[in-house]
Coordinates of C-alpha atoms in Angstrom, one line a residue:
M1 CA 55.2 142.0 14.0
R2 CA 57.2 144.4 12.1
M3 CA 58.8 147.6 13.6
K4 CA 58.7 149.9 10.8
Q5 CA 60.1 152.9 12.6
T6 CA 63.3 151.2 13.9
K7 CA 66.5 152.3 12.5
Y8 CA 69.2 150.2 14.0
R9 CA 69.1 146.7 16.2
F10 CA 72.0 145.4 17.8
L11 CA 72.4 141.7 18.4
F12 CA 74.7 140.3 21.3
C13 CA 75.4 136.7 21.8
K14 CA 76.7 135.6 25.0
N15 CA 78.5 132.4 24.0
E16 CA 82.1 132.6 22.5
E17 CA 81.4 130.9 19.2
M18 CA 78.5 133.5 18.3
N19 CA 80.4 136.4 20.0
E20 CA 79.9 139.0 17.1
F21 CA 78.3 142.2 16.8
L22 CA 75.4 141.9 14.3
T23 CA 74.0 145.1 13.0
T24 CA 71.1 145.2 10.6
N25 CA 70.5 148.4 9.1
N26 CA 66.9 148.3 8.0
K27 CA 65.5 151.6 7.3
A28 CA 62.4 150.0 5.6
G29 CA 61.6 148.2 9.0
L30 CA 61.0 144.7 7.0
W31 CA 63.1 142.6 9.5
N32 CA 61.2 140.7 12.0
E33 CA 62.9 139.8 15.1
F34 CA 60.0 137.6 16.2
L35 CA 60.6 134.9 13.8
Y36 CA 63.8 133.6 15.7
S37 CA 63.6 130.8 18.3
P38 CA 66.0 129.7 20.8
N39 CA 67.1 126.9 18.3
D40 CA 68.4 129.6 15.9
F41 CA 71.0 130.5 18.5
N42 CA 71.8 127.1 19.7
F43 CA 69.8 127.7 22.9
K44 CA 72.4 130.3 24.1
D45 CA 71.7 133.7 26.1
V46 CA 70.7 136.3 23.7
I47 CA 69.8 140.1 24.0
L48 CA 68.3 141.9 21.3
I49 CA 68.4 145.8 21.4
S50 CA 65.9 147.7 19.2
V51 CA 66.9 151.5 18.8
H52 CA 64.1 153.9 17.8
P53 CA 64.5 157.9 17.7
Q54 CA 62.2 158.2 20.6
K55 CA 62.3 154.8 22.3
E56 CA 64.8 152.0 23.0
T57 CA 63.5 148.3 23.6
V58 CA 65.5 145.5 25.1
Y59 CA 64.6 142.0 24.2
Q60 CA 65.8 138.7 25.6
M61 CA 65.3 135.3 24.2
S62 CA 63.3 133.1 26.5
I63 CA 63.7 129.4 26.2
Y64 CA 60.6 129.0 27.9
H65 CA 58.4 131.3 25.5
E66 CA 60.5 130.3 22.7
K67 CA 60.7 133.7 21.4
F68 CA 62.0 137.2 22.1
V69 CA 60.4 138.7 25.2
V70 CA 60.7 142.3 26.3
L71 CA 63.2 142.7 29.1
S72 CA 62.9 146.7 29.1
K73 CA 60.8 149.2 27.2
Q74 CA 61.8 152.4 29.4
Q75 CA 63.2 155.3 27.8
D76 CA 67.0 155.5 27.5
Q77 CA 67.2 152.3 29.6
W78 CA 68.9 150.0 26.8
F79 CA 72.3 151.1 27.7
G80 CA 71.8 150.0 31.2
H81 CA 72.5 146.5 30.5
D82 CA 75.2 144.4 29.7
L83 CA 75.6 140.9 28.0
E84 CA 74.5 139.6 31.2
G85 CA 71.5 141.8 31.7
K86 CA 73.0 143.7 34.6
K87 CA 72.4 147.5 34.8
N88 CA 75.2 149.8 33.7
V89 CA 75.7 153.7 33.2
K90 CA 75.5 155.4 30.0
N91 CA 78.7 156.9 28.5
F92 CA 78.0 160.5 27.7
H93 CA 81.5 160.9 25.8
K94 CA 82.9 164.2 27.4
T95 CA 79.6 166.0 27.1
R96 CA 79.9 169.6 28.6
V97 CA 77.1 170.7 31.1
K98 CA 76.2 173.7 33.0
L99 CA 76.3 173.3 36.6
I100 CA 74.7 175.8 39.0
A101 CA 76.1 175.6 42.5
Y102 CA 76.2 177.8 45.6
N103 CA 78.5 178.2 48.7
N104 CA 75.9 176.2 51.2
T105 CA 77.8 175.2 54.5
L106 CA 79.4 171.8 54.2
F107 CA 77.2 170.7 51.3
S108 CA 79.2 172.4 48.5
S109 CA 81.7 175.4 48.1
V110 CA 82.5 177.1 44.9
I111 CA 85.7 179.1 44.8
N112 CA 87.4 181.3 41.8
N113 CA 90.2 179.5 40.3
S114 CA 93.0 181.8 40.0
E115 CA 94.9 179.8 37.2
T116 CA 91.9 179.7 34.8
G117 CA 89.9 182.6 36.1
K118 CA 87.0 180.5 36.1
L119 CA 84.8 179.1 38.9
S120 CA 85.3 175.7 40.4
L121 CA 84.4 173.3 43.0
A122 CA 86.1 173.1 46.4
N123 CA 85.4 171.1 49.4
G124 CA 81.8 169.7 50.2
V125 CA 79.9 166.6 50.1
E126 CA 77.8 167.3 47.1
C127 CA 80.9 168.4 45.5
S128 CA 82.6 165.1 45.8
L129 CA 79.5 163.1 44.8
F130 CA 78.9 165.2 41.8
K131 CA 82.5 164.7 40.6
E132 CA 82.2 160.9 41.1
I133 CA 78.9 161.1 39.0
A134 CA 80.6 163.1 36.5
K135 CA 83.7 160.5 36.2
R136 CA 81.4 157.6 35.9
I137 CA 78.9 158.9 33.4
N138 CA 81.9 160.6 31.5
I139 CA 80.9 164.3 31.6
T140 CA 82.6 167.6 31.8
W141 CA 81.0 170.6 33.5
D142 CA 81.4 174.7 33.7
V143 CA 80.4 176.1 36.9
Y144 CA 78.1 179.0 37.4
T145 CA 76.6 180.7 40.4
S146 CA 74.5 183.7 40.9
N147 CA 73.8 186.4 43.8
D148 CA 70.3 185.3 44.3
E149 CA 69.1 185.7 48.0
D150 CA 67.0 182.6 47.8
K151 CA 69.8 180.3 46.4
W152 CA 67.3 177.2 46.2
G153 CA 64.4 178.9 44.4
T154 CA 60.8 178.9 45.5
A155 CA 58.0 177.3 43.5
H156 CA 54.5 179.1 43.8
L157 CA 51.2 177.9 43.6
N158 CA 50.5 179.9 40.4
N159 CA 53.0 177.7 38.4
T160 CA 55.8 180.2 38.8
V161 CA 59.3 179.9 40.2
T162 CA 61.6 182.7 41.3
G163 CA 65.2 182.9 42.0
G164 CA 68.0 180.3 42.8
A165 CA 68.8 177.0 41.1
L166 CA 65.2 176.1 40.6
K167 CA 64.9 179.1 38.5
W168 CA 68.2 178.4 36.6
L169 CA 66.9 174.9 35.7
F170 CA 63.5 175.7 35.0
M171 CA 64.8 178.3 32.4
K172 CA 67.1 175.7 30.9
R173 CA 70.2 178.1 31.7
A174 CA 71.7 175.3 33.6
D175 CA 71.7 171.5 33.3
V176 CA 72.2 170.3 36.7
A177 CA 72.1 172.2 40.2
F178 CA 73.1 171.2 43.8
C179 CA 73.0 173.2 47.0
S180 CA 71.1 171.2 49.7
L181 CA 68.1 170.9 47.3
W182 CA 65.0 169.3 49.1
I183 CA 63.0 166.9 47.0
E184 CA 59.5 168.1 47.3
D185 CA 56.3 168.0 44.9
T186 CA 56.0 171.5 44.2
R187 CA 59.6 171.4 42.5
L188 CA 59.1 168.3 40.7
K189 CA 56.4 170.0 38.7
F190 CA 59.5 172.1 37.0
I191 CA 62.5 170.3 37.2
D192 CA 63.4 166.7 37.7
M193 CA 65.3 165.4 40.8
S194 CA 67.8 162.6 41.5
R195 CA 67.3 160.0 44.0
F196 CA 68.2 161.1 47.5
W197 CA 71.7 160.8 48.8
T198 CA 71.0 161.6 52.4
L199 CA 68.0 162.3 55.1
M200 CA 68.3 165.8 56.8
C201 CA 66.6 166.5 59.9
L202 CA 65.8 170.2 60.8
K203 CA 66.5 170.8 64.5
F204 CA 67.3 174.1 66.7
L205 CA 70.5 174.4 68.6
V206 CA 69.7 175.7 72.0
P207 CA 72.0 176.5 74.8
K208 CA 73.0 173.6 77.2
P209 CA 71.7 173.9 80.8
Q210 CA 73.7 175.8 83.1
P211 CA 74.8 174.6 86.5
L212 CA 73.3 176.1 89.5
R213 CA 75.4 178.2 91.7
E214 CA 73.1 179.2 94.5
K215 CA 71.1 176.1 96.0
W216 CA 68.7 177.9 98.3
D217 CA 66.4 174.8 98.4
L218 CA 69.3 172.5 99.3
L219 CA 68.1 171.5 102.9
F220 CA 64.5 170.6 101.6
K221 CA 65.8 168.9 98.4
P222 CA 66.5 165.2 99.9
F223 CA 62.8 164.7 101.0
P224 CA 59.8 165.3 99.0
L225 CA 56.8 167.2 100.2
S226 CA 55.0 163.8 101.2
L227 CA 58.0 162.6 103.4
W228 CA 58.3 166.1 105.2
L229 CA 54.7 165.9 106.0
L230 CA 55.0 162.5 107.4
V231 CA 57.9 163.6 109.5
L232 CA 55.9 166.5 110.9
F233 CA 52.9 164.3 111.5
S234 CA 55.0 161.8 113.5
A235 CA 56.8 164.3 115.4
S236 CA 53.5 166.1 116.3
L237 CA 51.8 162.6 117.1
T238 CA 54.9 161.5 119.3
I239 CA 54.8 164.9 121.2
I240 CA 51.1 164.6 122.1
T241 CA 51.3 161.1 122.8
V242 CA 54.2 161.5 125.3
R243 CA 52.8 164.4 127.0
I244 CA 49.2 162.7 127.6
M245 CA 51.3 159.5 128.9
A246 CA 53.6 161.7 131.0
D247 CA 50.6 163.1 132.8
V248 CA 49.1 159.9 133.6
Q249 CA 52.3 158.1 134.7
K250 CA 53.0 161.3 137.1
Q251 CA 49.5 160.5 138.5
I252 CA 50.2 156.9 139.2
G253 CA 53.7 157.6 141.0
Y254 CA 56.4 157.8 138.4
E255 CA 58.6 160.8 139.5
Q256 CA 61.5 160.8 136.7
I257 CA 59.2 161.8 133.9
N258 CA 59.2 165.7 134.8
A259 CA 60.8 166.7 131.5
F260 CA 57.9 165.6 129.6
T261 CA 55.0 167.1 132.0
S262 CA 55.1 170.6 130.0
L263 CA 54.3 171.0 126.4
S264 CA 57.1 173.2 125.7
S265 CA 59.8 170.8 127.5
T266 CA 58.3 167.8 125.5
I267 CA 58.7 169.7 121.9
F268 CA 62.2 170.5 123.2
W269 CA 63.2 167.0 123.8
I270 CA 61.3 165.2 120.8
V271 CA 62.8 167.8 118.3
G272 CA 66.3 167.6 120.0
M273 CA 66.1 163.6 119.3
M274 CA 65.0 164.4 115.9
L275 CA 68.0 166.5 115.3
L276 CA 70.2 163.7 117.2
T277 CA 71.3 166.6 119.8
N278 CA 69.1 165.6 123.0
N279 CA 68.9 162.1 124.3
P280 CA 67.4 161.9 127.9
R281 CA 67.8 159.3 130.4
T282 CA 64.9 156.5 130.0
N283 CA 65.6 154.8 133.4
R284 CA 62.8 154.6 135.9
M285 CA 60.4 156.4 133.3
G286 CA 58.0 153.5 133.1
P287 CA 56.1 152.5 129.8
I288 CA 57.0 156.0 128.2
R289 CA 60.7 154.9 127.6
H290 CA 59.3 152.7 125.0
L291 CA 57.7 155.5 122.7
I292 CA 61.0 157.5 123.3
N293 CA 63.3 154.7 122.2
W294 CA 61.3 153.9 119.2
W295 CA 61.3 157.3 118.4
C296 CA 64.8 157.7 118.3
I297 CA 65.1 154.7 116.1
F298 CA 62.9 156.1 113.9
M299 CA 64.9 159.5 113.5
F300 CA 68.0 157.6 113.3
I301 CA 67.0 155.9 109.9
M302 CA 65.5 159.4 109.0
S303 CA 68.5 161.1 109.6
T304 CA 70.8 158.9 108.0
S305 CA 68.6 158.8 104.7
F306 CA 68.4 162.6 104.8
S307 CA 72.4 162.9 105.3
S308 CA 73.2 160.4 102.4
I309 CA 70.7 162.0 100.1
L310 CA 71.7 165.4 101.0
Y311 CA 75.6 164.6 100.4
S312 CA 74.6 163.4 96.9
Y313 CA 72.9 166.6 96.1
I314 CA 75.8 168.4 97.7
T315 CA 78.2 166.8 95.2
S316 CA 76.4 166.5 92.2
P317 CA 75.8 169.6 90.3
E318 CA 72.3 170.5 89.3
Y319 CA 71.2 172.4 86.2
T320 CA 68.6 174.9 84.8
N321 CA 65.7 173.6 83.2
I322 CA 66.5 171.7 79.8
V323 CA 65.0 173.3 76.7
L324 CA 63.7 170.2 74.6
E325 CA 60.5 171.3 72.8
I326 CA 59.3 174.1 70.8
E327 CA 56.9 174.9 73.8
D328 CA 59.7 175.1 76.4
M329 CA 61.3 178.1 74.1
V330 CA 58.1 179.8 73.9
K331 CA 57.8 179.8 77.7
A332 CA 61.6 180.9 78.0
N333 CA 61.0 183.7 75.5
Y334 CA 63.5 182.4 73.1
H335 CA 64.1 184.1 69.8
W336 CA 65.7 182.7 66.5
G337 CA 66.9 183.9 63.4
L338 CA 68.7 183.2 60.0
T339 CA 70.3 185.2 57.4
Y340 CA 67.8 184.3 54.6
P341 CA 64.0 184.2 54.8
P342 CA 63.0 180.8 56.1
P343 CA 60.2 178.4 54.6
F344 CA 58.1 178.5 57.5
D345 CA 55.7 175.9 56.1
F346 CA 58.5 173.4 55.6
I347 CA 59.9 174.0 59.0
F348 CA 56.7 174.3 61.5
Q349 CA 53.4 172.8 61.8
M350 CA 51.4 175.9 61.1
Q351 CA 48.2 174.3 62.7
N352 CA 50.0 174.4 65.9
P353 CA 49.5 177.5 68.2
V354 CA 52.7 176.9 69.9
H355 CA 54.7 176.9 66.6
R356 CA 52.8 179.9 65.4
A357 CA 54.0 182.0 68.5
F358 CA 57.5 180.8 68.1
I359 CA 57.4 182.0 64.6
E360 CA 56.6 185.4 65.8
N361 CA 59.9 185.5 67.7
F362 CA 61.9 185.1 64.4
V363 CA 64.3 188.2 64.0
P364 CA 66.5 188.2 60.8
E365 CA 70.0 188.0 61.1
R366 CA 72.2 190.5 59.5
N367 CA 75.2 188.3 59.3
I368 CA 77.1 185.5 60.9
D369 CA 78.7 187.9 63.4
D370 CA 75.3 188.9 64.5
R371 CA 74.4 185.4 65.0
V372 CA 77.3 184.7 67.3
D373 CA 76.3 187.8 69.3
R374 CA 73.0 186.6 70.1
L375 CA 74.2 183.2 70.9
K376 CA 76.8 184.8 73.5
R377 CA 73.8 186.8 75.2
G378 CA 71.8 183.5 75.6
Q379 CA 67.8 182.7 75.2
Y380 CA 68.6 182.3 71.5
A381 CA 68.0 179.3 69.0
T382 CA 69.8 178.8 65.6
L383 CA 68.3 176.2 62.9
A384 CA 70.6 173.4 62.3
K385 CA 70.5 170.6 59.6
C386 CA 71.5 167.3 61.3
L387 CA 73.0 164.5 59.1
Y388 CA 73.5 161.2 60.6
E389 CA 72.9 162.5 64.1
K390 CA 76.4 163.8 64.4
H391 CA 76.9 166.7 61.8
F392 CA 74.9 169.8 61.6
M393 CA 74.8 173.0 59.1
E394 CA 74.2 176.6 59.0
T395 CA 76.8 177.3 61.9
E396 CA 80.1 176.4 60.5
N397 CA 81.4 179.9 61.3
V398 CA 80.4 179.9 64.7
P399 CA 83.4 179.5 67.0
A400 CA 83.7 176.0 68.5
A401 CA 83.9 177.4 72.1
I402 CA 80.2 178.6 71.5
L403 CA 79.2 175.5 70.0
N404 CA 80.5 173.5 73.0
D405 CA 77.7 175.3 75.1
L406 CA 75.0 174.3 72.7
R407 CA 72.9 171.1 72.3
T408 CA 70.3 170.0 69.7
A409 CA 66.6 170.2 70.8
R410 CA 64.7 167.1 70.8
T411 CA 62.2 167.8 68.3
C412 CA 62.9 167.0 64.6
M413 CA 61.0 169.9 62.9
N414 CA 60.8 168.1 59.4
Q415 CA 62.8 165.4 57.6
L416 CA 63.7 166.3 54.1
Y417 CA 65.4 164.2 51.4
I418 CA 68.4 166.1 49.6
G419 CA 69.0 165.4 45.9
F420 CA 70.5 166.8 42.6
G421 CA 68.3 168.9 40.5
F422 CA 68.1 168.4 36.8
V423 CA 66.4 170.0 33.8
K424 CA 63.0 168.5 33.1
H425 CA 63.3 165.3 30.9
S426 CA 67.3 165.4 31.4
P427 CA 68.9 162.1 30.0
Y428 CA 71.4 162.3 32.9
V429 CA 69.1 161.5 35.7
K430 CA 69.0 157.8 35.4
S431 CA 72.8 157.3 35.1
A432 CA 73.3 159.7 37.9
N433 CA 70.7 157.7 40.2
L434 CA 72.7 154.6 39.4
V435 CA 75.9 156.0 40.6
I436 CA 74.4 157.6 43.7
Q437 CA 72.6 154.2 44.5
R438 CA 76.2 152.5 44.2
I439 CA 78.0 155.0 46.4
F440 CA 75.4 155.2 49.0
E441 CA 75.4 151.5 49.6
G442 CA 79.2 151.7 49.4
G443 CA 79.4 154.2 52.5
L444 CA 81.3 156.9 50.7
I445 CA 78.8 159.7 51.4
E446 CA 79.3 159.0 55.0
Y447 CA 83.0 159.0 54.7
W448 CA 83.2 162.2 52.7
L449 CA 80.8 163.9 55.2
S450 CA 83.2 163.0 58.0
R451 CA 86.4 164.1 56.1
V452 CA 84.8 167.5 55.0
T453 CA 83.4 168.2 58.6
E454 CA 86.5 167.3 60.5
A455 CA 88.5 169.4 58.1
R456 CA 86.6 172.4 59.3
M457 CA 85.9 171.4 62.6
S458 CA 86.8 169.3 65.6
P459 CA 84.9 166.2 65.8
A460 CA 84.8 166.6 69.5
T461 CA 82.5 169.6 68.9
F462 CA 79.7 167.6 67.4
K463 CA 79.9 164.9 70.1
Q464 CA 79.3 167.5 72.9
V465 CA 76.4 169.1 70.9
Y466 CA 74.3 166.0 71.6
E467 CA 75.1 165.9 75.4
I468 CA 72.5 167.1 77.9
K469 CA 75.0 168.5 80.4
P470 CA 78.1 170.4 79.9
H471 CA 81.4 168.4 79.7
R472 CA 83.6 168.3 82.7
N473 CA 87.4 167.7 82.5
G474 CA 87.0 165.3 85.7
G475 CA 84.9 163.0 83.6
N476 CA 82.0 161.3 85.4
R477 CA 83.7 161.6 89.2
P478 CA 81.8 163.7 91.6
S479 CA 82.9 167.4 91.7
A480 CA 84.8 168.6 94.6
L481 CA 83.2 170.4 97.5
S482 CA 83.3 174.0 97.6
Y483 CA 82.2 177.1 99.6
K484 CA 79.4 177.8 97.1
Q485 CA 78.1 174.4 97.7
F486 CA 77.6 174.9 101.5
K487 CA 76.5 178.5 101.1
V488 CA 73.0 177.8 102.1
V489 CA 74.1 175.8 105.2
M490 CA 76.3 178.7 106.1
V491 CA 73.4 181.1 105.8
V492 CA 71.2 179.2 108.0
W493 CA 73.9 178.8 110.6
I494 CA 74.5 182.5 110.6
I495 CA 70.6 183.1 110.9
G496 CA 70.5 180.8 114.1
C497 CA 73.6 182.4 115.8
V498 CA 72.0 185.8 115.2
T499 CA 68.7 184.7 116.5
S500 CA 70.3 183.0 119.5
T501 CA 72.3 186.2 120.1
I502 CA 69.1 188.4 120.2
V503 CA 67.4 186.0 122.5
F504 CA 70.5 186.0 124.8
A505 CA 70.4 189.9 124.7
V506 CA 66.7 190.0 125.5
E507 CA 67.0 187.5 128.2
C508 CA 69.9 189.2 130.1
Q509 CA 67.7 192.4 129.6
C510 CA 64.8 190.7 131.3
T511 CA 66.8 189.3 134.1
S512 CA 68.3 192.7 135.0
R513 CA 65.0 194.2 135.3
D514 CA 63.7 191.5 137.6
R515 CA 66.8 192.1 139.8
N516 CA 65.9 195.9 139.9

């Protein structure tokens, strides 16, 4: 087999005796590498690299097949193998590339260098990652940016692109771009994307539930409705039974049961025992005393349970309803907004009527100050980019005091992979992928993300964002009792006193009339 278009072949021998670099410049293409066998190299490990203007092919001497077999025939892959057949990155020898980047929260930051007067990269996870890639593949860069409102760029169905990094790469005005670029099929038609370096989850930040100050249903909270109905049924049955048995016992000669011979008196005593305020004497009452004693035992158990549960409700604060899903935000009439037009198709499920209803509540934000004012007013949600379930974006300019009152909603609107953008058929993609893979496996990306985040914001802020209830200085201890927790009880007591006063005044007036 002859390879007539091959210009150069490089033969590397692994053993020390044959550790020499053989170059055969065969412009005529008459040299046939398949004439060799393992015996020609003393059965040593040999790799042959055949370089073609459009393709490079790597061969390895196989002792089993007794000839050179293809190790790799993919474009630009021959540089990725050393003498042991391991992958390596390509050295681009200080090649200068054009980089397009934007200020995009914690991902990237572009500043004006006062010494050189040019743009340079500052803090950001993608900035650190790109610098490491450039160092490994040995390239230099010039930074560019633009004032496009859509800094990412949009790919349309009619095979056109508008704005941002996507257009810069498609028009070949830049070689590489980053600014939290999503890896999606529509973009891959126009540019190349590296392998992902992180997975981003889109969630909404919503206000945390607020503690309820007025507990008007406090007295009814300890028991559910079914248990209240059981108590009412038991009391009614006991009143009727005691009243009937009292009449029967009175007819057969029992005289100490006059307190239960009238319906009003029976209700008074039974309800009094239920409230642990009345306990009539049961001597010489006959069989009816058993009903009264067992009723007292039953109400002692119920009253003790009621008191214990009531205490827990008083000492444990309650909160308003938690907003977890998009449906909850629609019911509560929540609004949301961003400083740029959002890609609704990538955020929401357009076939879901609840999602479409929430899209109608979108109100564009004028700036970050406008966002802060809306968050202070409440019933407002802002879109967050969550990474590793402890960091989020698009809100780095919101004060930490406001972020402490927010939490992430439960629904992950969409999961997106983030990567670097390159010009179509860029020679830097495969080398960059190797570097990203090694950095990702080494855990450096999460470390950089933590460092960049903590430099801008307290890490305690992120921990509280994922809490359901607001943070209390007392830890997990019960809250101290206050007047507000007993406000409902006090109101009930005041109503009872006022009612008793009115009844007493009416009785006094009726008594005076009878005397007259």
